Short mmCIF file of C-alpha atoms in Angstrom, two decimals:
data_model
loop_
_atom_site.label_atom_id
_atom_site.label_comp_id
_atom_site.label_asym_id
_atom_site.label_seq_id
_atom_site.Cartn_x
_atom_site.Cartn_y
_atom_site.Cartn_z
CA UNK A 1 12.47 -17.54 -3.25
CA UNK A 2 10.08 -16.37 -0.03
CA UNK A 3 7.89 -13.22 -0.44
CA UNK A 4 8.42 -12.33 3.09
CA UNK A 5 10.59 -13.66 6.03
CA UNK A 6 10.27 -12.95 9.38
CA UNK A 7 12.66 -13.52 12.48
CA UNK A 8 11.76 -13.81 15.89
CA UNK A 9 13.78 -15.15 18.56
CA UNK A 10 17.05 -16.14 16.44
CA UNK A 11 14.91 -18.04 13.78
CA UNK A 12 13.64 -17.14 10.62
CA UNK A 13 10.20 -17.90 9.34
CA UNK A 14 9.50 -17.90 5.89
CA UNK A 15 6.01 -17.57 3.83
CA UNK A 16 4.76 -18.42 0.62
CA UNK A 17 1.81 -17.53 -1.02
CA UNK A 18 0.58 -21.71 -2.27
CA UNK A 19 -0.86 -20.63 -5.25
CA UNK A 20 1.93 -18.38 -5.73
CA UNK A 21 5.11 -19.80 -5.58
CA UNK A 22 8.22 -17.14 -6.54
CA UNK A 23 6.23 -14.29 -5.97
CA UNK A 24 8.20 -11.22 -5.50
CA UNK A 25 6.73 -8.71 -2.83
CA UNK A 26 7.25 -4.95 -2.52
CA UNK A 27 5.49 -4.42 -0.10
CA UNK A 28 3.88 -6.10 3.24
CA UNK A 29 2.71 -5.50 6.70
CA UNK A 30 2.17 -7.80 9.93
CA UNK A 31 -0.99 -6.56 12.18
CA UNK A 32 0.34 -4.83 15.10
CA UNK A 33 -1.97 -6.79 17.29
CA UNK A 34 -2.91 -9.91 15.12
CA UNK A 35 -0.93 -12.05 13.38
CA UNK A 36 -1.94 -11.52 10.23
CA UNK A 37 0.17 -10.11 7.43
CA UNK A 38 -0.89 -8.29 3.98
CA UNK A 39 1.59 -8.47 1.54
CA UNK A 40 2.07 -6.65 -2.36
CA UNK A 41 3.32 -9.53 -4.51
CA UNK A 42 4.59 -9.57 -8.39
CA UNK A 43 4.45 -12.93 -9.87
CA UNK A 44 4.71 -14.11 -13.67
CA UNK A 45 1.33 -15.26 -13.79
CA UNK A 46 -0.17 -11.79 -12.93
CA UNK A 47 -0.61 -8.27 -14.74
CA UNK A 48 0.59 -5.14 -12.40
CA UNK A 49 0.15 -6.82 -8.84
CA UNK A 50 -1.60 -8.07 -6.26
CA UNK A 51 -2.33 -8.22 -2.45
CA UNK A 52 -2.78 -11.11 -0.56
CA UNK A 53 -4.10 -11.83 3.68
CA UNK A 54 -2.59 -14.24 5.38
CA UNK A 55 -5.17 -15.03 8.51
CA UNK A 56 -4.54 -15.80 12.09
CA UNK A 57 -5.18 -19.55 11.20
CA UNK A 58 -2.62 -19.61 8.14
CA UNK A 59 -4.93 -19.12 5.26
CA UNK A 60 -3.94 -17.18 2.35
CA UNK A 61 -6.36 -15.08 0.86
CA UNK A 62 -6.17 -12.65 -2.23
CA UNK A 63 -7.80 -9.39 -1.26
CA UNK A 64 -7.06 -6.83 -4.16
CA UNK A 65 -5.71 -6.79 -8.05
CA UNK A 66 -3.67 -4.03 -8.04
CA UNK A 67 -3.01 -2.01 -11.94
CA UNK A 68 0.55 -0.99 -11.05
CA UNK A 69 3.11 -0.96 -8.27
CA UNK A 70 2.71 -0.96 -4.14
CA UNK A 71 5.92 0.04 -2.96
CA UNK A 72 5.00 0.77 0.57
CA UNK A 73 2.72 -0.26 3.26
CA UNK A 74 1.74 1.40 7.13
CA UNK A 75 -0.73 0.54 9.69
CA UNK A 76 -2.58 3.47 10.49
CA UNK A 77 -5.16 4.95 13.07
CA UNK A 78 -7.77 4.47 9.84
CA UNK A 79 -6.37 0.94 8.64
CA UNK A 80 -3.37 -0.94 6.40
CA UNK A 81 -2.72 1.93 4.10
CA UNK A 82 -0.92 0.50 0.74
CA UNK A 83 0.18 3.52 -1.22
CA UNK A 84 2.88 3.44 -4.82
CA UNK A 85 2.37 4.29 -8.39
CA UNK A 86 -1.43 2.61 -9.57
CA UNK A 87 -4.23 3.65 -10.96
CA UNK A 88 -6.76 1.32 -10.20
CA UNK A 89 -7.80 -1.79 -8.19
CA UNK A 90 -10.31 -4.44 -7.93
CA UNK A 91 -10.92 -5.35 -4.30
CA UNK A 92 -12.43 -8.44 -2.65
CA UNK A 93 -14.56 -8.36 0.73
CA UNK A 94 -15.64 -11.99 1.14
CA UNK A 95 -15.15 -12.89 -2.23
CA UNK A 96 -17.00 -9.89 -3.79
CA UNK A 97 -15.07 -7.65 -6.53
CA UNK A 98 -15.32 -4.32 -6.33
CA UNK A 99 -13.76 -1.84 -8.94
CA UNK A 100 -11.74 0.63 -6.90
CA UNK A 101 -11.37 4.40 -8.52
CA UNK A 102 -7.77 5.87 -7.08
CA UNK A 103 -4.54 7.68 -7.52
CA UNK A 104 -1.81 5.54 -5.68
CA UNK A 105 -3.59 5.30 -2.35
CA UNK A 106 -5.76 2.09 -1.34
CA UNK A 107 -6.92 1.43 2.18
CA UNK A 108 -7.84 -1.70 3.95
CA UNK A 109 -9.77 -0.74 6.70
CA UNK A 110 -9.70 -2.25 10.01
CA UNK A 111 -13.58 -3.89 9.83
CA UNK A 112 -15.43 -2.04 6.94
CA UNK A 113 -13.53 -3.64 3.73
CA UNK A 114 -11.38 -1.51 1.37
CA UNK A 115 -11.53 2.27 0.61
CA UNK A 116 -9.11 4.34 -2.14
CA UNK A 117 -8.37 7.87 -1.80
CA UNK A 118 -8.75 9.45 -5.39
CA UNK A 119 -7.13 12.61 -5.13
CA UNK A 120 -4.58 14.70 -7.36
CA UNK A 121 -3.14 16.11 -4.70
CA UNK A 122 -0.75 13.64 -4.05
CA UNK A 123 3.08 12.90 -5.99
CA UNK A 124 3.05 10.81 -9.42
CA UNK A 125 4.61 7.66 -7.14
CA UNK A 126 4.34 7.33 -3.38
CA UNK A 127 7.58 6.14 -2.04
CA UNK A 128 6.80 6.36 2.02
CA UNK A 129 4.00 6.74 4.52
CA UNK A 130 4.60 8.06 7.66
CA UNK A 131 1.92 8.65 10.24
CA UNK A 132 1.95 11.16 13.15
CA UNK A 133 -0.79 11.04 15.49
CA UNK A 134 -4.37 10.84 13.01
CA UNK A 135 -2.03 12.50 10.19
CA UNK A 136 -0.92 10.61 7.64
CA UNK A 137 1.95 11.84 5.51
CA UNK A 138 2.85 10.52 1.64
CA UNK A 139 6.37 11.43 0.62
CA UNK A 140 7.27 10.94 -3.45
CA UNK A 141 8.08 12.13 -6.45
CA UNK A 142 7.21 14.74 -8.87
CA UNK A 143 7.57 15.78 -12.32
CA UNK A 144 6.59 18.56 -14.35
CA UNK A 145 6.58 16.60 -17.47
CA UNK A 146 3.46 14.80 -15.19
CA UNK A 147 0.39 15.41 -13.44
CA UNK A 148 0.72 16.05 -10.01
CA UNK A 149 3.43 18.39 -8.82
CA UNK A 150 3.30 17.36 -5.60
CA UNK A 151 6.49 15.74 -3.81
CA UNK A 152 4.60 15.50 -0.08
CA UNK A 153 1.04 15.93 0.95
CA UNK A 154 -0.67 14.88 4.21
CA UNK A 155 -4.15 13.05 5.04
CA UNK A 156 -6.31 14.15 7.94
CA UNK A 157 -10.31 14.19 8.98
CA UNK A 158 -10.45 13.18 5.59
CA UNK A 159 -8.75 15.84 3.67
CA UNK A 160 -5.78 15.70 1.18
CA UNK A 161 -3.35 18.59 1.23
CA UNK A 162 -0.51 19.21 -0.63
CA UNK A 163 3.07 20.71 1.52
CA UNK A 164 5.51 20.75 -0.60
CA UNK A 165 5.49 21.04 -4.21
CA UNK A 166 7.63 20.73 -7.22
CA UNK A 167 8.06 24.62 -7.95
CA UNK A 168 9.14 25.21 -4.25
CA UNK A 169 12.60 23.94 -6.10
CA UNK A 170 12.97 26.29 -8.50
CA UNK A 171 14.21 24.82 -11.91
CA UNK A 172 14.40 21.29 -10.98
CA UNK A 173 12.33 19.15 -13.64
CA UNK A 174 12.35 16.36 -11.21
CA UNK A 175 12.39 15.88 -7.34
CA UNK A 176 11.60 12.34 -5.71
#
């Protein structure tokens, strides 16, 4: 098994992590105007998950230990934005660790490294991103059996909000 295939111009290109081989992803991304790709893997060998940058030249490079699940990735206007159901990373710019603090939102910024959003105001698991213009939307689910009630919340200048919640539908324990 590949990670991630790609197909351009009627052929299929497949990639494999070398230090990884039969690593499942969930998640990945190809730069818009690179060729590099990030990509969320789960392999046997590793607890929760992790993410791994392939470079322009075809180097593979781990760049976060994820402590749960990436099941979506977008390019933004602020960077790769890798968003699921996790609680906490350990990132690597050049090699250094750095213990990330976070609630299902990581950010690899464009130049500056890796950034997490640590908010409650977004759903238990984030199932899509969507971004419009400098907004940034996170569609989930929600429980009330959980912490966050909140099914979709947007991200702009900086600011979480919450726009729809679980209790804008009435009686129903669970909404994803």
């Amino acid at each position: 098994t590949y990670p991630m295939a790609n197909y351009k111009d009627g052929v299929w290109q497949y990639l494999e992590i070398p230090s990884r081989a039969g690593a499942i992803a969930t998640a990945g991304i190809r730069g818009n105007s690179t060729y590099t790709v990030l990509i969320a893997i789960s392999h046997p060998s590793v607890i929760g998950q992790e993410i791994w940058y392939l470079d322009e030249t075809g180097v593979w490079y781990k760049s976060a230990d994820i402590n749960g699940t990436v099941y979506t990735t977008e390019q933004t206007n602020i960077g790769f934005v890798f968003a699921g159901s996790f609680d906490g990373a350990i990132t690597y710019n050049e090699d250094v660790p750095t213990e990330q603090s976070l609630k299902n939102i990581l950010i690899k910024h464009f130049r500056e490294g890796w950034t997490a959003i640590n908010e409650s105001l977004v759903s238990d698991t984030i199932k899509t991103i969507k971004t419009i213009g400098s907004t940034i939307y996170f569609g989930g689910s929600a429980s009330e059996d959980t912490e966050s009630e909140v099914c979709l919340s947007r991200y702009n200048l900086g600011v979480m909000q919450p726009m729809i919640i679980l209790s804008h539908f009435y009686g129903d324990p669970f909404v994803s």
